[in-house]
Coordinates of C-alpha atoms and ligand atoms in Angstrom, one line a residue:
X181 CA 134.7 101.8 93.4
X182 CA 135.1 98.1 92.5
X183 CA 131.7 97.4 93.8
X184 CA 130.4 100.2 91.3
X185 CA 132.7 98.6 88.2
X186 CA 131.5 95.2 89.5
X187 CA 127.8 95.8 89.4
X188 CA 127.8 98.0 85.7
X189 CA 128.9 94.9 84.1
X190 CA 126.2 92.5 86.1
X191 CA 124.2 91.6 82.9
X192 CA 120.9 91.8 83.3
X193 CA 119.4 92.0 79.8
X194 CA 117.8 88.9 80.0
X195 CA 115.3 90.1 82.8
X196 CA 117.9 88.6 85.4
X197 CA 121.0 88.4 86.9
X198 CA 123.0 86.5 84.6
X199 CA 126.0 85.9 87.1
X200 CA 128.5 82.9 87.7
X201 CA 127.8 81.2 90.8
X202 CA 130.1 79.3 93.2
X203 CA 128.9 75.8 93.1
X204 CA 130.1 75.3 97.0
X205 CA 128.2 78.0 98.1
X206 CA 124.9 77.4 100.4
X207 CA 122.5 79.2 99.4
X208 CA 120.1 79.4 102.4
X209 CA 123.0 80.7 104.5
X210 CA 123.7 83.3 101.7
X211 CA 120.8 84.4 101.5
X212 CA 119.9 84.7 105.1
X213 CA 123.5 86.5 105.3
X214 CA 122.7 89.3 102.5
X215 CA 119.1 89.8 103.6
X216 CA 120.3 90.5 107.5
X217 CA 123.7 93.0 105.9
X218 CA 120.9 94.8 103.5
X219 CA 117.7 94.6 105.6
X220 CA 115.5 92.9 103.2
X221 CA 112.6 91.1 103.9
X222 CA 111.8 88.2 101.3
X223 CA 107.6 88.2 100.1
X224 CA 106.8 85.4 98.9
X225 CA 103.5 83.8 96.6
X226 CA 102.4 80.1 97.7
X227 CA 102.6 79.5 94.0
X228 CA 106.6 80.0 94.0
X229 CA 108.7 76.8 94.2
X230 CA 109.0 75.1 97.8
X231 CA 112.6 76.5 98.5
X232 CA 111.5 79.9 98.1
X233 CA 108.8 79.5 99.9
X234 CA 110.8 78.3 103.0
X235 CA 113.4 81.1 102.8
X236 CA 110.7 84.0 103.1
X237 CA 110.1 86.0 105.5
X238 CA 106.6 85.7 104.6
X239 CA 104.3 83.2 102.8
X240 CA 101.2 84.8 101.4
X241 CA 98.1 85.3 99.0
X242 CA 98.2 88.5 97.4
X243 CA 96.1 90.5 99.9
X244 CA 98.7 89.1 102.8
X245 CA 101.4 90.3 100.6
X246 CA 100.3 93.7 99.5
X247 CA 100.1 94.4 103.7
X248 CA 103.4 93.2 104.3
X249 CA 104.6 95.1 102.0
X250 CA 102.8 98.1 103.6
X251 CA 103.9 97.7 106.8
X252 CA 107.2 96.7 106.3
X253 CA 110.3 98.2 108.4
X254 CA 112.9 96.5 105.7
X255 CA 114.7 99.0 103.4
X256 CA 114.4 96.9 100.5
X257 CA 111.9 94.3 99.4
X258 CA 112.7 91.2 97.2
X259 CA 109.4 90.2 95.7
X260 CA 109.2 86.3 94.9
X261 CA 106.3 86.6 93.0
X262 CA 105.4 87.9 89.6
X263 CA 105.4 91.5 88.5
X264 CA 102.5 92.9 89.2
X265 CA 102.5 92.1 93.0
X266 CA 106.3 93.6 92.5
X267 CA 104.5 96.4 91.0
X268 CA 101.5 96.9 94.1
X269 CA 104.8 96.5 97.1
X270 CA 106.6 99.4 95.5
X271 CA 103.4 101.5 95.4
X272 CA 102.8 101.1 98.8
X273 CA 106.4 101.4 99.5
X274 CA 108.0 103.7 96.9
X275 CA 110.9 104.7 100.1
X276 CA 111.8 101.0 99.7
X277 CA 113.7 99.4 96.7
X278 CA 111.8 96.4 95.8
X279 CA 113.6 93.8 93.5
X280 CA 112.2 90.9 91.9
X281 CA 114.2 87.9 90.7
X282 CA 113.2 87.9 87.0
X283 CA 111.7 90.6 85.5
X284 CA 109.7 88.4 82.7
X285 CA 107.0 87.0 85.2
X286 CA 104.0 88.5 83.7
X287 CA 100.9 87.1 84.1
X288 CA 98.5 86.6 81.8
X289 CA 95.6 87.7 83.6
X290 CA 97.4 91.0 83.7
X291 CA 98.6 91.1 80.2
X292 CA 94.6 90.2 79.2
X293 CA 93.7 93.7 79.6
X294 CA 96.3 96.5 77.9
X295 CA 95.4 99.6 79.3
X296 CA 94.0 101.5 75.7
X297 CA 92.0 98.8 75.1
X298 CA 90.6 99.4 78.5
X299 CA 90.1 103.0 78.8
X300 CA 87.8 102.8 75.6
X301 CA 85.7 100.1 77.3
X302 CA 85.4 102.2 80.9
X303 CA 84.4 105.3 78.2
X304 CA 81.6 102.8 77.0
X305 CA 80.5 102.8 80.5
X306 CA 81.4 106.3 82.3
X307 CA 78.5 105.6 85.2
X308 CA 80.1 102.6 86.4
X309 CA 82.3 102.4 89.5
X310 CA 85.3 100.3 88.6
X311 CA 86.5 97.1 90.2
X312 CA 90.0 95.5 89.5
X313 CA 91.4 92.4 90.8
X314 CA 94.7 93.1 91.9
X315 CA 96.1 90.8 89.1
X316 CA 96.5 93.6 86.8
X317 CA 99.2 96.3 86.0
X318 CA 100.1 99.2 87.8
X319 CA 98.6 101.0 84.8
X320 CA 94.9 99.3 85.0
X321 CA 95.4 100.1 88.8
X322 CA 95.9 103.7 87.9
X323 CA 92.4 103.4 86.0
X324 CA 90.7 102.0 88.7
X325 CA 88.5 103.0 91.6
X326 CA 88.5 99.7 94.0
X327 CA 91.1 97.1 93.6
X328 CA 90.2 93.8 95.2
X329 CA 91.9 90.5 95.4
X330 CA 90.0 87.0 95.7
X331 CA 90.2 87.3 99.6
X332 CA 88.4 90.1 99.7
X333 CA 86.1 90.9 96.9
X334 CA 82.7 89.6 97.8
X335 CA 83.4 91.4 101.0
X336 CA 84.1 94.6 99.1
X337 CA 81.8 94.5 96.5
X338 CA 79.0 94.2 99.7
X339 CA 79.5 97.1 100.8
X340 CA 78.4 99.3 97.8
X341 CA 74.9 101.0 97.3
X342 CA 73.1 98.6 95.0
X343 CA 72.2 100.7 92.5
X344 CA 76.1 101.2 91.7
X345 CA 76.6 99.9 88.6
X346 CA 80.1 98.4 88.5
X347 CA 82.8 97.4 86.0
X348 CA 84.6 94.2 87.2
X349 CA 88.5 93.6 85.5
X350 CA 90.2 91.7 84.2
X351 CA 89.6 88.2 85.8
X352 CA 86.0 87.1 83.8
X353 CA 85.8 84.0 86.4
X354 CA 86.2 85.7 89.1
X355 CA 83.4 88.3 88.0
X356 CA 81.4 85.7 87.6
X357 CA 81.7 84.1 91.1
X358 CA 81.8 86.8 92.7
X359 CA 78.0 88.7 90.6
X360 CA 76.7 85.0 91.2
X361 CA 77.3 85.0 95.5
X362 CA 76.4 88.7 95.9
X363 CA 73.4 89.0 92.9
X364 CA 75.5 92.1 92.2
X365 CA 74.8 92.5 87.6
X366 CA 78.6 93.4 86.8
X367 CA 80.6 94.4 83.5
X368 CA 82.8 92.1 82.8
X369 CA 86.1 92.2 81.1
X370 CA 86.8 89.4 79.6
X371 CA 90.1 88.2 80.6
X372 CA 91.7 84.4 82.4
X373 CA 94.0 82.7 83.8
X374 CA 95.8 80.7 81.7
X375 CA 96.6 78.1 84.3
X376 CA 92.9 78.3 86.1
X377 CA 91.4 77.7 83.0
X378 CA 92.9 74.4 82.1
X379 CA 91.4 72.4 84.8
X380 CA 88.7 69.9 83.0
X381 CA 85.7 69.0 84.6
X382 CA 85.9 65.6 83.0
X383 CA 89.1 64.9 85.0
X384 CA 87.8 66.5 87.9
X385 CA 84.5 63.8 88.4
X386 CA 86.7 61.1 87.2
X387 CA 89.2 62.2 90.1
X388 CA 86.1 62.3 92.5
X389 CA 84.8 58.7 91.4
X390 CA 88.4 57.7 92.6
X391 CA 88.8 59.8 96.6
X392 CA 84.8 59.1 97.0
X393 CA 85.6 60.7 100.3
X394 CA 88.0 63.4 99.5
X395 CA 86.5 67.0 99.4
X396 CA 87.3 69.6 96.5
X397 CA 89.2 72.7 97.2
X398 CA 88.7 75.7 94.3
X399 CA 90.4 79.0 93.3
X400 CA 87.6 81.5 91.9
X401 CA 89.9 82.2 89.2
X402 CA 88.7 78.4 87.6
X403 CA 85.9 78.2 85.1
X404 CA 82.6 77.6 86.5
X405 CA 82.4 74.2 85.1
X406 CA 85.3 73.3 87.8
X407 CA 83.6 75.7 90.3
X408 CA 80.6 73.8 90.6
X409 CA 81.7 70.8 91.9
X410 CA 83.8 72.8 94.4
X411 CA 83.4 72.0 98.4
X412 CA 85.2 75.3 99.0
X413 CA 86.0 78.1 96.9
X414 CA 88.7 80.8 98.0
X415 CA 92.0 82.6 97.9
X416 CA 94.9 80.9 98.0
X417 CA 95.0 81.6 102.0
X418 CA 91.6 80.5 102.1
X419 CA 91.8 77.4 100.7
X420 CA 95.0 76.5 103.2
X421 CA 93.0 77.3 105.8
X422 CA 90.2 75.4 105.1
X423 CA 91.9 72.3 104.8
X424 CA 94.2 73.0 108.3
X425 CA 90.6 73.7 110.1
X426 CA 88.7 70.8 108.4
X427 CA 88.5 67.7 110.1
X428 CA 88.2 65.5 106.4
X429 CA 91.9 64.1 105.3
X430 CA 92.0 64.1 101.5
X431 CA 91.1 66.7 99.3
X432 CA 91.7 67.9 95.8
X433 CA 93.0 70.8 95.0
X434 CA 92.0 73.0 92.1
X435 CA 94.6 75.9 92.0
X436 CA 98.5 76.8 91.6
X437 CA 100.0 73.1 92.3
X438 CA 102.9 75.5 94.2
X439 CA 99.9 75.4 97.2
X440 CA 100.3 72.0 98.0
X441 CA 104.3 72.8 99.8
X442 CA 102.5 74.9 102.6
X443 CA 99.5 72.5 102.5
X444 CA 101.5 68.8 103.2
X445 CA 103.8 70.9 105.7
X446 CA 101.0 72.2 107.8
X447 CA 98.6 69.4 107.8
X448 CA 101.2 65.9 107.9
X449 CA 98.1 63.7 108.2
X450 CA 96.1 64.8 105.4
X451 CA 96.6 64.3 101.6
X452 CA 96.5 66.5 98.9
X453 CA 95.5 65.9 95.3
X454 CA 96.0 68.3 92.7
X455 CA 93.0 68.8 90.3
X456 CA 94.2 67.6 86.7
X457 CA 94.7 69.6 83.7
X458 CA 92.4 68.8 80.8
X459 CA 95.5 67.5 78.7
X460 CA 97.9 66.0 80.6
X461 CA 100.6 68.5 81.0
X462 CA 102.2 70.1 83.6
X463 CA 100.2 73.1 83.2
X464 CA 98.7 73.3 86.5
X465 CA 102.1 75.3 87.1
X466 CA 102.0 79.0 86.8
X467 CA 105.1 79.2 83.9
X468 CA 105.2 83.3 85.2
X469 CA 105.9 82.4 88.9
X470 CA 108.0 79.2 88.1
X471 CA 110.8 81.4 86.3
X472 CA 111.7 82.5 90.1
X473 CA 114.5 80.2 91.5
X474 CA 116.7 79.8 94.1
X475 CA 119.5 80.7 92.2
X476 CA 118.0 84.1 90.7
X477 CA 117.1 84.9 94.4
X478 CA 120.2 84.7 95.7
X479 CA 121.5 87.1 92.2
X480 CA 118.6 89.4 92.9
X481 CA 119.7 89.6 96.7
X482 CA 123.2 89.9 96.1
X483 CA 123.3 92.7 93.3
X484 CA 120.1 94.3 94.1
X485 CA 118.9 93.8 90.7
X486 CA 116.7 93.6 88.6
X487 CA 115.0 96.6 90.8
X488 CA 111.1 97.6 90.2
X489 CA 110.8 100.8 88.8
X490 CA 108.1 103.0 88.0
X491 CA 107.0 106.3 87.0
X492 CA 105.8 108.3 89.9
X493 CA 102.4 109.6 88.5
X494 CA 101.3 106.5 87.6
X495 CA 102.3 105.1 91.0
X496 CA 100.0 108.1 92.6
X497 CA 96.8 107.3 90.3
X498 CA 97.5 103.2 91.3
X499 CA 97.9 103.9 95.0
X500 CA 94.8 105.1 96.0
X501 CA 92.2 102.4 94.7
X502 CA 95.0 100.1 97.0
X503 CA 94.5 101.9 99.5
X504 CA 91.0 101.8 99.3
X505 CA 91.1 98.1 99.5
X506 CA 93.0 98.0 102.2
X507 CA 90.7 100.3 104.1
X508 CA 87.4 97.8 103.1
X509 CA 88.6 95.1 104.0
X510 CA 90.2 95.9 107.2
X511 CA 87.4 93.0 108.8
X512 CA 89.4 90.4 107.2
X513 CA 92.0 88.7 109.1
Ligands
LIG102 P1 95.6 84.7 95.7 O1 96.8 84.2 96.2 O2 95.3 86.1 96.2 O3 94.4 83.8 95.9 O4 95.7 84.9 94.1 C1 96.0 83.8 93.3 C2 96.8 84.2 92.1 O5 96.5 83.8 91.0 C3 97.9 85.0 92.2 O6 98.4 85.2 91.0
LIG103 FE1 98.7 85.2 86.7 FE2 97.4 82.9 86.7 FE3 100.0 82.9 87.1 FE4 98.3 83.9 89.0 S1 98.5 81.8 88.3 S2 100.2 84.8 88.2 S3 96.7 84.7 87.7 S4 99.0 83.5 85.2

């Protein structure tokens, strides 16, 4: 009963626990102490800060993560991520309760495509198969017939007759990389990142002329400007393990800066540069992922809130172009 009057007057208008803390507490232990009593498991993005990243369970890109949360055994799932990957584990998983630290980290790829405004542009092309990037709300999802993620798109889009003709959303960038590597014509919505599509060129080359020898990592979600002077370009998993394969030591690194935890942890001797925003600002950090912290983990964990709901038709229509995915690219390790 006390639990009950204790958790109705939890505030959580903010998008968060908004709780006291005790200062002496450690944090790590509490965690690790509520997520063995409530058998959670803790998914988290390489873009989230490095503590977070430590205290998961499991350290992913978003096609890693939308199979652990598949396959999952836990009963609930805190997702340290932002929403829409909240969005994809509880429509693989609606038996599970899946919370997410703070309810306000959107992403503005997803937010670049509002599902009217979408409808009326797949009714402008009704013989075209559609392709979404996973970046995108559970109610895009719901309009889609593939989802794919940056791991696994090329690979996807492949295996299609060629005379599909195909709608890619929302990611414009990606679209682009992906039509230019497969010679697949797409339709593209056009829709960014707004922290892939900060990185300049100019800063990029001038960051070359300094690390002559250093090789350049890339996220497909970057302009093509950026992409073109890429060594490498892949997922977030793809670009780490290019680097922990490759024998070179430096190389810069033109995605999330939140990468670079997992990449100086795995690979000691190597360095890592972050590519450079074109105006000197921090921007390089995803503000939507950066809202997660340590402390709103440990709230989340503790009273099981914010939780991820959603309306159970719309989970349905989003589930199978998931599982679709999932079924595609089965290849991919
Ligand atoms: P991946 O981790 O799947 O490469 O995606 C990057 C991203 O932008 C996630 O929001
Ligand atoms: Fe969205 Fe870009 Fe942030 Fe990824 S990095 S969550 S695509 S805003």
């Amino acid at each position: 009963m006390d639990e009950m009057i204790a958790l109705d007057l939890v505030d959580v208008s903010g998008g968060y626990v908004d709780a006291p803390i005790d200062p002496t507490l450690d944090l790590f232990a509490e965690i690790d102490r509520l997520k063995k009593e409530k058998n959670a498991v803790i998914l988290a993005h390489y873009y989230q800060e490095p503590d977070i990243q430590d205290l998961a369970d499991y350290v992913g890109d978003s096609l890693g993560l939308a199979r652990q949360a598949a396959g999952t055994n836990a009963d609930m799932i805190l997702f340290a991520g932002v929403h829409f990957m909240a969005e994809t584990a509880k429509i693989l998983s609606p038996q599970k309760k899946v919370i997410l630290p703070d309810l306000n980290a959107g992403c503005s790829l997803a937010d670049s495509c509002p599902p009217d405004e979408f409808a009326a542009f797949r009714a402008l092309h009704p013989d075209h198969l559609v392709i979404s990037y996973i970046n995108c709300s559970a109610a895009i999802k719901a309009q889609t017939d593939i989802i794919v993620t940056s791991s696994n798109a090329e690979h996807i889009i492949r295996q299609l007759p060629a005379d599909q003709p195909i709608i890619f959303a929302p990611d414009k960038n990606l679209g682009r990389y992906i039509s230019k590597v497969t010679g697949r014509e797409m339709v593209l919505w056009d829709g960014s990142c707004i922290v892939h599509e900060v990185f300049s060129e100019q800063q990029l080359v001038r960051l070359k002329v300094q690390y002559p020898e250093a090789l350049v990592l890339a996220h497909p979600e970057c302009e093509e400007v950026v992409l073109r002077h890429a060594d490498y370009i892949g997922s977030t998993t793809g670009i780490l393990k290019y680097a922990q394969n490759s024998p070179e030591k430096q190389f810069i690194v033109a995605t999330e800066a939140g990468i670079l935890h997992q990449m100086e942890k795995t690979c000691p001797d190597k360095t890592f540069i972050a590519a450079p925003p074109g105006n000197g600002c921090s921007c390089n950090e995803c503000p939507h992922m950066k809202l997660n912290t340590l402390e709103k983990v440990y709230l989340c964990l503790k009273y099981e809130l914010p939780e991820l709901l959603m309306e159970e038709s719309v989970r349905i229509r989003a589930l199978a172009p998931i599982q679709r995915m999932l079924e595609m690219s089965r290849a991919i390790g």
